[in-house]
Short mmCIF file of C-alpha atoms in Angstrom, two decimals:
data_model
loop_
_atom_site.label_atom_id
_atom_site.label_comp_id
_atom_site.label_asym_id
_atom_site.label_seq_id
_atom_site.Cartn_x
_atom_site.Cartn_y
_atom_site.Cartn_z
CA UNK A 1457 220.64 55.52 -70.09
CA UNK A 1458 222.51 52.77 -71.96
CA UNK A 1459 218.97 50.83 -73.22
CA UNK A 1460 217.54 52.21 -76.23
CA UNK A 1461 214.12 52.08 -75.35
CA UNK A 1462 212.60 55.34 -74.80
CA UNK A 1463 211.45 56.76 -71.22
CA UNK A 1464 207.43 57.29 -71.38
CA UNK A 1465 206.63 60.59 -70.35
CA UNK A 1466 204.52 61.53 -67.23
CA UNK A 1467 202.75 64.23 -68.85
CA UNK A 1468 201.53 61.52 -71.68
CA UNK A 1469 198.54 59.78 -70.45
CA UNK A 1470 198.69 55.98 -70.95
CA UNK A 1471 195.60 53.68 -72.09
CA UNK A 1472 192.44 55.19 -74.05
CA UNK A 1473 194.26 57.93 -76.31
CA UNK A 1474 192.42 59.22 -79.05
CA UNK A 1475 193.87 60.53 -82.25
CA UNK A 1476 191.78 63.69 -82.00
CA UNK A 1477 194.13 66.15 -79.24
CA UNK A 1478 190.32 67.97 -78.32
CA UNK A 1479 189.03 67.29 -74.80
CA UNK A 1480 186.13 65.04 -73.80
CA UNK A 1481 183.30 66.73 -72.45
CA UNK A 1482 183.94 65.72 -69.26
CA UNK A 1483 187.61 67.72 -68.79
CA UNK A 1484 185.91 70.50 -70.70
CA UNK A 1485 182.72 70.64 -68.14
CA UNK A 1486 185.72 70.64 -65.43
CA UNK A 1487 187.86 72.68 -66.86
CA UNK A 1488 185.10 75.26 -66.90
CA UNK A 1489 184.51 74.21 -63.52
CA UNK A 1490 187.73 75.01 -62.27
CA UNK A 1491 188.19 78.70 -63.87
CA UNK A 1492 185.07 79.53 -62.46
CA UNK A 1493 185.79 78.68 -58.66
CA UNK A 1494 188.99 80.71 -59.67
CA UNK A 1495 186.77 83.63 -60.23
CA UNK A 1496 184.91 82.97 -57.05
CA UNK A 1497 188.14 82.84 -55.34
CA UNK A 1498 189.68 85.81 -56.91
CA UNK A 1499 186.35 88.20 -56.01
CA UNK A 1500 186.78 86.88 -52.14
CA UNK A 1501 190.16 87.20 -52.07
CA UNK A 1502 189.36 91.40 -53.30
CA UNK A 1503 186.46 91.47 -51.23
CA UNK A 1504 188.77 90.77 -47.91
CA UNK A 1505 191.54 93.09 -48.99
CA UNK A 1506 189.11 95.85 -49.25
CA UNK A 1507 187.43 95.19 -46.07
CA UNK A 1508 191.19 94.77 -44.27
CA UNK A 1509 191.99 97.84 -45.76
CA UNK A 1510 188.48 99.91 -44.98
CA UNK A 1511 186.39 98.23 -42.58
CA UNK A 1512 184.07 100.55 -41.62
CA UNK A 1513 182.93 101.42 -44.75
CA UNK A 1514 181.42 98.22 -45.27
CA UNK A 1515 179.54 98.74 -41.90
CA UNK A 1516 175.58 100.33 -41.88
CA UNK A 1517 176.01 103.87 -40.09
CA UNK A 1518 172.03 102.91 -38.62
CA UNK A 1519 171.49 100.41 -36.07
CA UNK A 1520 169.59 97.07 -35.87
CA UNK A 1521 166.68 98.94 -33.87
CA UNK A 1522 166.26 102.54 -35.35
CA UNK A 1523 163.62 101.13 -37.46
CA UNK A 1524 161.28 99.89 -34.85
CA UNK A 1525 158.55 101.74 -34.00
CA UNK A 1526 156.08 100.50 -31.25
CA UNK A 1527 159.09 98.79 -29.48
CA UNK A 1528 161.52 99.28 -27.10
CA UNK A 1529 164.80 98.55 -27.83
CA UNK A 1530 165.72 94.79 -26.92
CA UNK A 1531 161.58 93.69 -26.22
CA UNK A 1532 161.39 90.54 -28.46
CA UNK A 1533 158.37 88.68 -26.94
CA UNK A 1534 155.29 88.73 -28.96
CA UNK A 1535 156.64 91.31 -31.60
CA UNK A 1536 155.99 89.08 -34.20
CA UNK A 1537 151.93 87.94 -33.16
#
């Protein structure tokens, strides 16, 4: 570059710059935001492999209707009158 004027930098934010570097409440509040979907993400993404790798240890070893006394298996109507 012949010119002599220097090239602004993307990473430098134009406009409303502070001389205090700190971050406004508002990128703090998202920044905290951010690291804790990471979290979220990061337990899912454990919680799958462990079910890919294992899934039927994840599942009851009882069944939906071994806890119903009174009832036959599969008779809804008027169980809950």
């Amino acid at each position: 570059m012949d010119g002599g004027q220097p090239v602004p930098s993307p990473l430098v934010p134009l406009g409303n710059v502070s001389s205090d570097s700190s971050m406004s409440l508002e990128q703090k509040t998202t920044f905290v935001f951010v690291i804790l979907l990471f979290i979220f993400l990061g337990i899912l993404i454990v919680r799958c492999f462990r079910i890919l790798l294992d899934p039927y240890r994840s599942m009851p070893t009882s069944t939906w209707a071994d806890g119903l006394e009174g009832l036959e298996k599969g008779q809804f109507d008027h169980a809950l009158a």
